PDB file of N, CA and C in Angstrom:
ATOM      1  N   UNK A   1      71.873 193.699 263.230  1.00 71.00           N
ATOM      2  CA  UNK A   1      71.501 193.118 261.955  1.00 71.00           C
ATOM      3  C   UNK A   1      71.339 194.236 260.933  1.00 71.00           C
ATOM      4  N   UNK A   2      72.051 194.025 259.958  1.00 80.00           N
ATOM      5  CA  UNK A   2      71.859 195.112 258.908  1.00 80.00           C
ATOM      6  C   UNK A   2      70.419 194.936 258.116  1.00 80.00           C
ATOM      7  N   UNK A   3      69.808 194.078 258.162  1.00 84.00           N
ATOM      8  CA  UNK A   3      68.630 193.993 256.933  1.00 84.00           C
ATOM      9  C   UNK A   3      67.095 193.821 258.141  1.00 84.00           C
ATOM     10  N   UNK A   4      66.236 194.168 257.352  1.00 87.00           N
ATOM     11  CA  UNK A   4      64.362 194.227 257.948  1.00 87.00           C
ATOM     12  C   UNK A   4      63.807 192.946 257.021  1.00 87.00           C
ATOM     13  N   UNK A   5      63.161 192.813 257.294  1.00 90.00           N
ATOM     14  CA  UNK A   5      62.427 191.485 256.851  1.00 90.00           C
ATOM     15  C   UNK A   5      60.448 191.718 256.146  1.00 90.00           C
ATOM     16  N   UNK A   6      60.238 191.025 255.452  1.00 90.00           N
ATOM     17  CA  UNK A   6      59.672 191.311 255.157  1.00 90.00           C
ATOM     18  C   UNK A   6      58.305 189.597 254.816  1.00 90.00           C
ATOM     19  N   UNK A   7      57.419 189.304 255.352  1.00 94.00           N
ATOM     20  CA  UNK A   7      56.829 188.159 255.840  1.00 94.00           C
ATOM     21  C   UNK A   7      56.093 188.144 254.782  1.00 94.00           C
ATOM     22  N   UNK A   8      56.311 186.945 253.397  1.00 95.00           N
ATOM     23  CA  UNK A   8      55.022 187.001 252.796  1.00 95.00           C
ATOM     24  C   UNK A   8      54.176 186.014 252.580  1.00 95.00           C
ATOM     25  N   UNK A   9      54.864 184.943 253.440  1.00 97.00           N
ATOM     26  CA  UNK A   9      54.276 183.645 253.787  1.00 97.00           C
ATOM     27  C   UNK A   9      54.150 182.697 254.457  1.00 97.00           C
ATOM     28  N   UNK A  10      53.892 182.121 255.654  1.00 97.00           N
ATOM     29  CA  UNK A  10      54.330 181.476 256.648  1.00 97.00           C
ATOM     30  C   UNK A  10      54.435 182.013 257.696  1.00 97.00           C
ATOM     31  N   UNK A  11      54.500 181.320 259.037  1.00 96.00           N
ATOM     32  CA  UNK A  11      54.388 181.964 260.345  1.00 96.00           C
ATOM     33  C   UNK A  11      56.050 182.006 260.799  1.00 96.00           C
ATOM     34  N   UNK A  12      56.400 183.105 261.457  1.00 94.00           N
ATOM     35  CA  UNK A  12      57.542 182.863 262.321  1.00 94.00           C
ATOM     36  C   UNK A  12      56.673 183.604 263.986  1.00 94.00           C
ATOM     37  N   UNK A  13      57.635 182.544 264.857  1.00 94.00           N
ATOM     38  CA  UNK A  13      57.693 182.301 265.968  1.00 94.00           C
ATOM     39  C   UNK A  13      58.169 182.911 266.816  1.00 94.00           C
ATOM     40  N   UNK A  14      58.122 183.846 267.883  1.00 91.00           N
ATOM     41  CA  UNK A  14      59.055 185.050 268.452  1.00 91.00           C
ATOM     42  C   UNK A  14      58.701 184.476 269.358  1.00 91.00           C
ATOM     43  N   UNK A  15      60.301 183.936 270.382  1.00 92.00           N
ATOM     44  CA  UNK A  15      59.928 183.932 271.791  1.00 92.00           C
ATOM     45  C   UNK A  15      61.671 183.714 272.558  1.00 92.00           C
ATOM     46  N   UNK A  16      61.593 183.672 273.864  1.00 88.00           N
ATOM     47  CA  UNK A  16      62.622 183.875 274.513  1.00 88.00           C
ATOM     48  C   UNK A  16      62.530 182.716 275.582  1.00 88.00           C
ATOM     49  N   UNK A  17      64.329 182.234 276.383  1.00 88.00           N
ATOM     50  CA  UNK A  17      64.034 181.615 276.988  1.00 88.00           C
ATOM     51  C   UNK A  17      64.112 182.672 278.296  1.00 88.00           C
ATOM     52  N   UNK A  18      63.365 181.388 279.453  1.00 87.00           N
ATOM     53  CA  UNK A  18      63.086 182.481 280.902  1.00 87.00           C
ATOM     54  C   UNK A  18      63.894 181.487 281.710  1.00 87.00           C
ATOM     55  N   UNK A  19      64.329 182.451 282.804  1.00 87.00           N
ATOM     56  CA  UNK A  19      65.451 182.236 283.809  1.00 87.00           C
ATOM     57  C   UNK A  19      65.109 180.622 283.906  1.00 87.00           C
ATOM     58  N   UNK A  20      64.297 180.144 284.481  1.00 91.00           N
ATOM     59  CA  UNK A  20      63.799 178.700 284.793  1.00 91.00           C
ATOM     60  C   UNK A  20      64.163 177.585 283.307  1.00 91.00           C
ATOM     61  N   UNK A  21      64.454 178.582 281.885  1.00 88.00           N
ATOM     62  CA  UNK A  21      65.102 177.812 280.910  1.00 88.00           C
ATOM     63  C   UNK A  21      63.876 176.990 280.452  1.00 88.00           C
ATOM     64  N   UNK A  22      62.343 177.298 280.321  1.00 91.00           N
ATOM     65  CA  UNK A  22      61.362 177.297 279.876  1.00 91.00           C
ATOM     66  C   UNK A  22      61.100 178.599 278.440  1.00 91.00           C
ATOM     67  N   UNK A  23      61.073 177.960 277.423  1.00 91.00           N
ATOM     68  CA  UNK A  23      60.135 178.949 276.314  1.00 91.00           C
ATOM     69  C   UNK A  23      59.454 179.157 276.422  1.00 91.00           C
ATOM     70  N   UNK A  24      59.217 180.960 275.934  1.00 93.00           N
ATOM     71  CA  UNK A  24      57.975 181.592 276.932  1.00 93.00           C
ATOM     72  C   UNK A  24      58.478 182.233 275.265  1.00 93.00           C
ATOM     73  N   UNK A  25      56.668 182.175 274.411  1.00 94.00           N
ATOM     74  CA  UNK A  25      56.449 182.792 273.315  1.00 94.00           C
ATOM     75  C   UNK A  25      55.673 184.127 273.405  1.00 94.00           C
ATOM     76  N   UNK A  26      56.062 184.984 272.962  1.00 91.00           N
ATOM     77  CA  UNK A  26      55.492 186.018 272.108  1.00 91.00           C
ATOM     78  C   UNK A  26      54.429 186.031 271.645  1.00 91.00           C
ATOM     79  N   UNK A  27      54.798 185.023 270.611  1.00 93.00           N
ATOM     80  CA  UNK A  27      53.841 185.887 269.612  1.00 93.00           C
ATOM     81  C   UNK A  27      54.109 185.431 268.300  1.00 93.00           C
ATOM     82  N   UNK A  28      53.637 185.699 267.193  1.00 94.00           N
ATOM     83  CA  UNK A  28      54.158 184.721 265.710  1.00 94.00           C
ATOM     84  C   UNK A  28      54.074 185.837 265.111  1.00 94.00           C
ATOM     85  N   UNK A  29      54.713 186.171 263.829  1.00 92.00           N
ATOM     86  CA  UNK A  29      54.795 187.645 262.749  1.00 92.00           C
ATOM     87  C   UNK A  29      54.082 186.410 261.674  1.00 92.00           C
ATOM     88  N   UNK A  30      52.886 187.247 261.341  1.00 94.00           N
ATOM     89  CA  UNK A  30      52.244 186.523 260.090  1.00 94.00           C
ATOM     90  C   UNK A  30      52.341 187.453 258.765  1.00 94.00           C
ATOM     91  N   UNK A  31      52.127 186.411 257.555  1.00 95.00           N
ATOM     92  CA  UNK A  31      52.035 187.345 256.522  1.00 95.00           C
ATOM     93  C   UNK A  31      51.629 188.647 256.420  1.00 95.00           C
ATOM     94  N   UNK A  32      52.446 189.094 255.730  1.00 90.00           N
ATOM     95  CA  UNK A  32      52.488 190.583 255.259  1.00 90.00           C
ATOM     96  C   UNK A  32      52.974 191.974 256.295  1.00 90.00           C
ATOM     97  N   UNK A  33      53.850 190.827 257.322  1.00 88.00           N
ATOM     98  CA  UNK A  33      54.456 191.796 258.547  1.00 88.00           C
ATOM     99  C   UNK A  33      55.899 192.055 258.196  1.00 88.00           C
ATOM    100  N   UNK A  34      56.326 193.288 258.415  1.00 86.00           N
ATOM    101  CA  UNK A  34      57.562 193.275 258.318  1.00 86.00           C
ATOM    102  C   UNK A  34      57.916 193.567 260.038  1.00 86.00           C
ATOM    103  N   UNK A  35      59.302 192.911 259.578  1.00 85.00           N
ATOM    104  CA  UNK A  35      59.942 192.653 260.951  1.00 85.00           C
ATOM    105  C   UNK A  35      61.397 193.084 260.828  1.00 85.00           C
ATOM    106  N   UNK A  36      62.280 193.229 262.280  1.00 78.00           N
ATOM    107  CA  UNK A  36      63.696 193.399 262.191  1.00 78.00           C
ATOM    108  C   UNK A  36      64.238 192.737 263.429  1.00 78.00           C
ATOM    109  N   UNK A  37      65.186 192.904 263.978  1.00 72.00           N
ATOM    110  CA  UNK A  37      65.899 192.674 265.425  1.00 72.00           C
ATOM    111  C   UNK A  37      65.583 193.541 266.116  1.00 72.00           C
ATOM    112  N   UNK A  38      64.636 192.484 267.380  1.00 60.00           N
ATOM    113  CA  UNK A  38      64.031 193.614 267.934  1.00 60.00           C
ATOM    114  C   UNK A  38      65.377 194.741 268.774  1.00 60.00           C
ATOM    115  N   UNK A  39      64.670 195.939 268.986  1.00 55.00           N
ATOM    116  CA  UNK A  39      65.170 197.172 269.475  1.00 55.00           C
ATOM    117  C   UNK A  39      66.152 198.327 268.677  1.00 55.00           C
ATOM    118  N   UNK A  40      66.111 197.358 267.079  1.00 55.00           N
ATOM    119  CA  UNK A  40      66.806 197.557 265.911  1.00 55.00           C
ATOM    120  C   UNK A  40      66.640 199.192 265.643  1.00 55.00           C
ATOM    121  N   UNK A  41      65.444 199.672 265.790  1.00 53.00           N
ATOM    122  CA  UNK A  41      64.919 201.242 265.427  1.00 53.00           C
ATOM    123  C   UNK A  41      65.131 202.327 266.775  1.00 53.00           C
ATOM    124  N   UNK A  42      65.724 201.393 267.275  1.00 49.00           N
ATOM    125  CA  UNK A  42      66.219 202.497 268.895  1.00 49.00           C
ATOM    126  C   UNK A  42      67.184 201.978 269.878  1.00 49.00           C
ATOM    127  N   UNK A  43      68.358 201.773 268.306  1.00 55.00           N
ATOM    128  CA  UNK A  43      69.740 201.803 268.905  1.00 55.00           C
ATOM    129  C   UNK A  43      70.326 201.162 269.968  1.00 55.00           C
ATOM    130  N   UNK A  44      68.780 199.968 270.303  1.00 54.00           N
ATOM    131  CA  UNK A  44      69.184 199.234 271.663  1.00 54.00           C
ATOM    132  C   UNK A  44      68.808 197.820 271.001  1.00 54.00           C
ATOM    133  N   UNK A  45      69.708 196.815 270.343  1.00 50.00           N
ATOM    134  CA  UNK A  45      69.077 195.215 270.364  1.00 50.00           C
ATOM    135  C   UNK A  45      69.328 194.496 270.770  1.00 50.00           C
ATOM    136  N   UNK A  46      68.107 193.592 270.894  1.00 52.00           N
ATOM    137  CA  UNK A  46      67.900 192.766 271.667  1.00 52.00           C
ATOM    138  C   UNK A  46      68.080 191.554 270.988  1.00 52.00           C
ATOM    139  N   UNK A  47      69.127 191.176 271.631  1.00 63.00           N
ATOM    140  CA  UNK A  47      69.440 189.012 270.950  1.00 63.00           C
ATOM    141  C   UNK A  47      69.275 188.652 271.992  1.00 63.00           C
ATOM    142  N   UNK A  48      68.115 188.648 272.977  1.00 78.00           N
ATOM    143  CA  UNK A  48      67.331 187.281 273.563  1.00 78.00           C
ATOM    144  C   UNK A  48      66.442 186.869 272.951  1.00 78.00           C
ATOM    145  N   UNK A  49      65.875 187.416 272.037  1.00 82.00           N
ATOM    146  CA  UNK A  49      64.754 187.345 271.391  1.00 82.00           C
ATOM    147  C   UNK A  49      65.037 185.473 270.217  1.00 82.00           C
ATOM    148  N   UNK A  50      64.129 185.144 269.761  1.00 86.00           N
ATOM    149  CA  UNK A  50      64.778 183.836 269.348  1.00 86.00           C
ATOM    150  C   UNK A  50      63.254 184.022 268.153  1.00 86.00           C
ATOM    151  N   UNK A  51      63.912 184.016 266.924  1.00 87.00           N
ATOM    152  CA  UNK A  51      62.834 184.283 265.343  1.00 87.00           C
ATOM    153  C   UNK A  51      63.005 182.419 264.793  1.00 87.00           C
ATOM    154  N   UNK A  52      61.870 182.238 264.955  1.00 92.00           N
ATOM    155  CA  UNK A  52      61.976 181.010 264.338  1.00 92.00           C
ATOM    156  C   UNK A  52      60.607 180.528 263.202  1.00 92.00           C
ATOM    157  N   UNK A  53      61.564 180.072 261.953  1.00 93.00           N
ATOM    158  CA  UNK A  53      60.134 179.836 261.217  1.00 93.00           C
ATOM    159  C   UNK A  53      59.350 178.626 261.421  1.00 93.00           C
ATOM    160  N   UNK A  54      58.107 178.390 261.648  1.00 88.00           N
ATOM    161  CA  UNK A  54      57.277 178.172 262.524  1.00 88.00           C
ATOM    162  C   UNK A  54      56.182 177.262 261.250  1.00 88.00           C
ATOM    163  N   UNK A  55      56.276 177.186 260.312  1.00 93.00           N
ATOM    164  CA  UNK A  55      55.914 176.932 259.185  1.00 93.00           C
ATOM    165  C   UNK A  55      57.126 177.073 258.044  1.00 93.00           C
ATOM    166  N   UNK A  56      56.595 177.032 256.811  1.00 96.00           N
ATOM    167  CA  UNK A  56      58.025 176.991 255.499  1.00 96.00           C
ATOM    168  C   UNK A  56      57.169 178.299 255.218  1.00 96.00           C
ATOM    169  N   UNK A  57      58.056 179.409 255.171  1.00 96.00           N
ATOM    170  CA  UNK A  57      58.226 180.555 255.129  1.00 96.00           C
ATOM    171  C   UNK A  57      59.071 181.331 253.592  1.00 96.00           C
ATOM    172  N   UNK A  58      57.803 182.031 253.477  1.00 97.00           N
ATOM    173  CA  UNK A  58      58.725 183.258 251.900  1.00 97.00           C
ATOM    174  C   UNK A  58      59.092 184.540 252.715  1.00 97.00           C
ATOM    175  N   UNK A  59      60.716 184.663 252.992  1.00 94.00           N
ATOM    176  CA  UNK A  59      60.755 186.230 253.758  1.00 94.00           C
ATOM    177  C   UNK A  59      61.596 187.321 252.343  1.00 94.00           C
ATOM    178  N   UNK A  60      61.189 188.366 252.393  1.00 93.00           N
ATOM    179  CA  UNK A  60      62.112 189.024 251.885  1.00 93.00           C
ATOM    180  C   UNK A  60      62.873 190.189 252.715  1.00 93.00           C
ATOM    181  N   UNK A  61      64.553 190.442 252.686  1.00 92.00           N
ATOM    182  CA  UNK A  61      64.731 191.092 253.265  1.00 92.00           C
ATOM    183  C   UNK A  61      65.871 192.759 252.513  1.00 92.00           C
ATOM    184  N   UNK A  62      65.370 193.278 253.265  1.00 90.00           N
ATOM    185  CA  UNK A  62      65.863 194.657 252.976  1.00 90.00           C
ATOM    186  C   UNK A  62      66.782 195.396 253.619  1.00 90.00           C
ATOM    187  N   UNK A  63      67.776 195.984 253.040  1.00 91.00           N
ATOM    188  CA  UNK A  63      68.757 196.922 254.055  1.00 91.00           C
ATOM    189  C   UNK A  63      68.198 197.599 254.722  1.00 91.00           C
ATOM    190  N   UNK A  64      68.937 197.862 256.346  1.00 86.00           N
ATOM    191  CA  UNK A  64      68.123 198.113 257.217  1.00 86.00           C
ATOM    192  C   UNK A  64      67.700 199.922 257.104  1.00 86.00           C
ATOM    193  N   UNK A  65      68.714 200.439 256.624  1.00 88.00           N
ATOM    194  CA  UNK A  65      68.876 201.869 256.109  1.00 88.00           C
ATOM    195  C   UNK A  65      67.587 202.133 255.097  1.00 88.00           C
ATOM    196  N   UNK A  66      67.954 201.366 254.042  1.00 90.00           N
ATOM    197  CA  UNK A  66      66.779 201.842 252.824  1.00 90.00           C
ATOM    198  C   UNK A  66      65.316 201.787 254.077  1.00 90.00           C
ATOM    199  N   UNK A  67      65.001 200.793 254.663  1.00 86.00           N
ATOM    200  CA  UNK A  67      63.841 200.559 255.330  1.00 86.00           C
ATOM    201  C   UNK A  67      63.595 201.830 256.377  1.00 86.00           C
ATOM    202  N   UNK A  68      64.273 202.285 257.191  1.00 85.00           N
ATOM    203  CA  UNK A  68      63.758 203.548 257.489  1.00 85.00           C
ATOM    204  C   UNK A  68      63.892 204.422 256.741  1.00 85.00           C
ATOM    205  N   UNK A  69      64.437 204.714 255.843  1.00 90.00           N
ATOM    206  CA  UNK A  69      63.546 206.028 255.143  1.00 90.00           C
ATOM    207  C   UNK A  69      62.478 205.359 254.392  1.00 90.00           C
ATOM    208  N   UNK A  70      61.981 204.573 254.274  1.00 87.00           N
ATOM    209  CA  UNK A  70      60.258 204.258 253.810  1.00 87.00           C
ATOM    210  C   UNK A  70      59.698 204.060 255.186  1.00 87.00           C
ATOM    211  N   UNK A  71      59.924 203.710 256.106  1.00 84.00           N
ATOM    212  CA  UNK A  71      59.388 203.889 257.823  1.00 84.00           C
ATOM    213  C   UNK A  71      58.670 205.617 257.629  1.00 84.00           C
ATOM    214  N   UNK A  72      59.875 206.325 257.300  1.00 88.00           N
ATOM    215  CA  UNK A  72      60.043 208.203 257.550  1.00 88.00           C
ATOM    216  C   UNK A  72      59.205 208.460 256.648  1.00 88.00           C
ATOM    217  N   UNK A  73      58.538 207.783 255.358  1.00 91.00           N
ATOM    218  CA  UNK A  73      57.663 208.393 254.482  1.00 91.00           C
ATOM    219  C   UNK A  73      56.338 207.741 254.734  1.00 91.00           C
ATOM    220  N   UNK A  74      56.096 206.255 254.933  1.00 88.00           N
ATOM    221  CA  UNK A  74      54.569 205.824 254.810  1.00 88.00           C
ATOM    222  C   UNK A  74      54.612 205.348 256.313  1.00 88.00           C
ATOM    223  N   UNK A  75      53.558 206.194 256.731  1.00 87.00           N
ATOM    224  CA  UNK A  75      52.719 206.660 258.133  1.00 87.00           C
ATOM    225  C   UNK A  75      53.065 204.502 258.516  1.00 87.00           C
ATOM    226  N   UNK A  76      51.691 204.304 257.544  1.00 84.00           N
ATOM    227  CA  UNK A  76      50.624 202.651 257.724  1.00 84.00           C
ATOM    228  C   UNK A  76      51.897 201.648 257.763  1.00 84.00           C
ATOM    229  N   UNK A  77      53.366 201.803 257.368  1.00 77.00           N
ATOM    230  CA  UNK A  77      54.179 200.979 257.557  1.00 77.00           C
ATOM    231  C   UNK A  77      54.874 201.011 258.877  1.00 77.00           C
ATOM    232  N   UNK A  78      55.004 201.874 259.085  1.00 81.00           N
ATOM    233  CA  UNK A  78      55.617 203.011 260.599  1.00 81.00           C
ATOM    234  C   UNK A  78      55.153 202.306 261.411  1.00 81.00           C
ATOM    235  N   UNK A  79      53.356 202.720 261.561  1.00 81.00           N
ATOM    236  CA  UNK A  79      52.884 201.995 262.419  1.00 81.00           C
ATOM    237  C   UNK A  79      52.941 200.446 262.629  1.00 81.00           C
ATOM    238  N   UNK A  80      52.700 199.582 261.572  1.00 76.00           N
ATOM    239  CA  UNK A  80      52.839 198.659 261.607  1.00 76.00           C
ATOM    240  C   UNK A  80      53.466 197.529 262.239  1.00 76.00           C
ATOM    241  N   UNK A  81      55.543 198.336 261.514  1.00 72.00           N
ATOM    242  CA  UNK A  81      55.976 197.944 262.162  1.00 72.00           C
ATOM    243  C   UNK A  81      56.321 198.761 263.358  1.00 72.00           C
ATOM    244  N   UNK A  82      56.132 199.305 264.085  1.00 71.00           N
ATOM    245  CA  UNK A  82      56.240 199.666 265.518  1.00 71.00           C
ATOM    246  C   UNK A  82      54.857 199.080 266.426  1.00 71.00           C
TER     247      UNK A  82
END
């Protein structure tokens, strides 16, 4: 995926299916999370993963390039999203 995401309203839904073909969730990205495809920042991704908005959702999204070099400058986003 070329673009990062950026959560400024609404829940999305992260989860995968399991061998038995049961949804087995994650976890939800709430406002003010930014997000990408996971394994996106280490050249390994992952499309089992299944992003679903979970509520009516405001995302904004960003080239995935511009977004690490603001990853490489602000520490509190870095962490965040990692």
């Amino acid at each position: 995926c070329d673009w990062a995401f950026f959560l400024e309203e609404g829940l999305v839904k992260i989860s995968f299916c399991a061998e038995d073909l049961t949804e087995r969730v994650i976890g939800f990205f709430i406002p003010g999370m930014p997000f990408a495809q996971s394994g996106v920042k280490f050249d390994r991704l992952n499309s089992d993963l299944d992003y679903e908005a979970f509520t009516d959702c405001t995302v904004y999204k960003i080239d995935i390039e511009v977004f690490f070099k603001e990853l490489a400058k602000n520490r509190r986003l870095s962490r965040e999203f990692l």
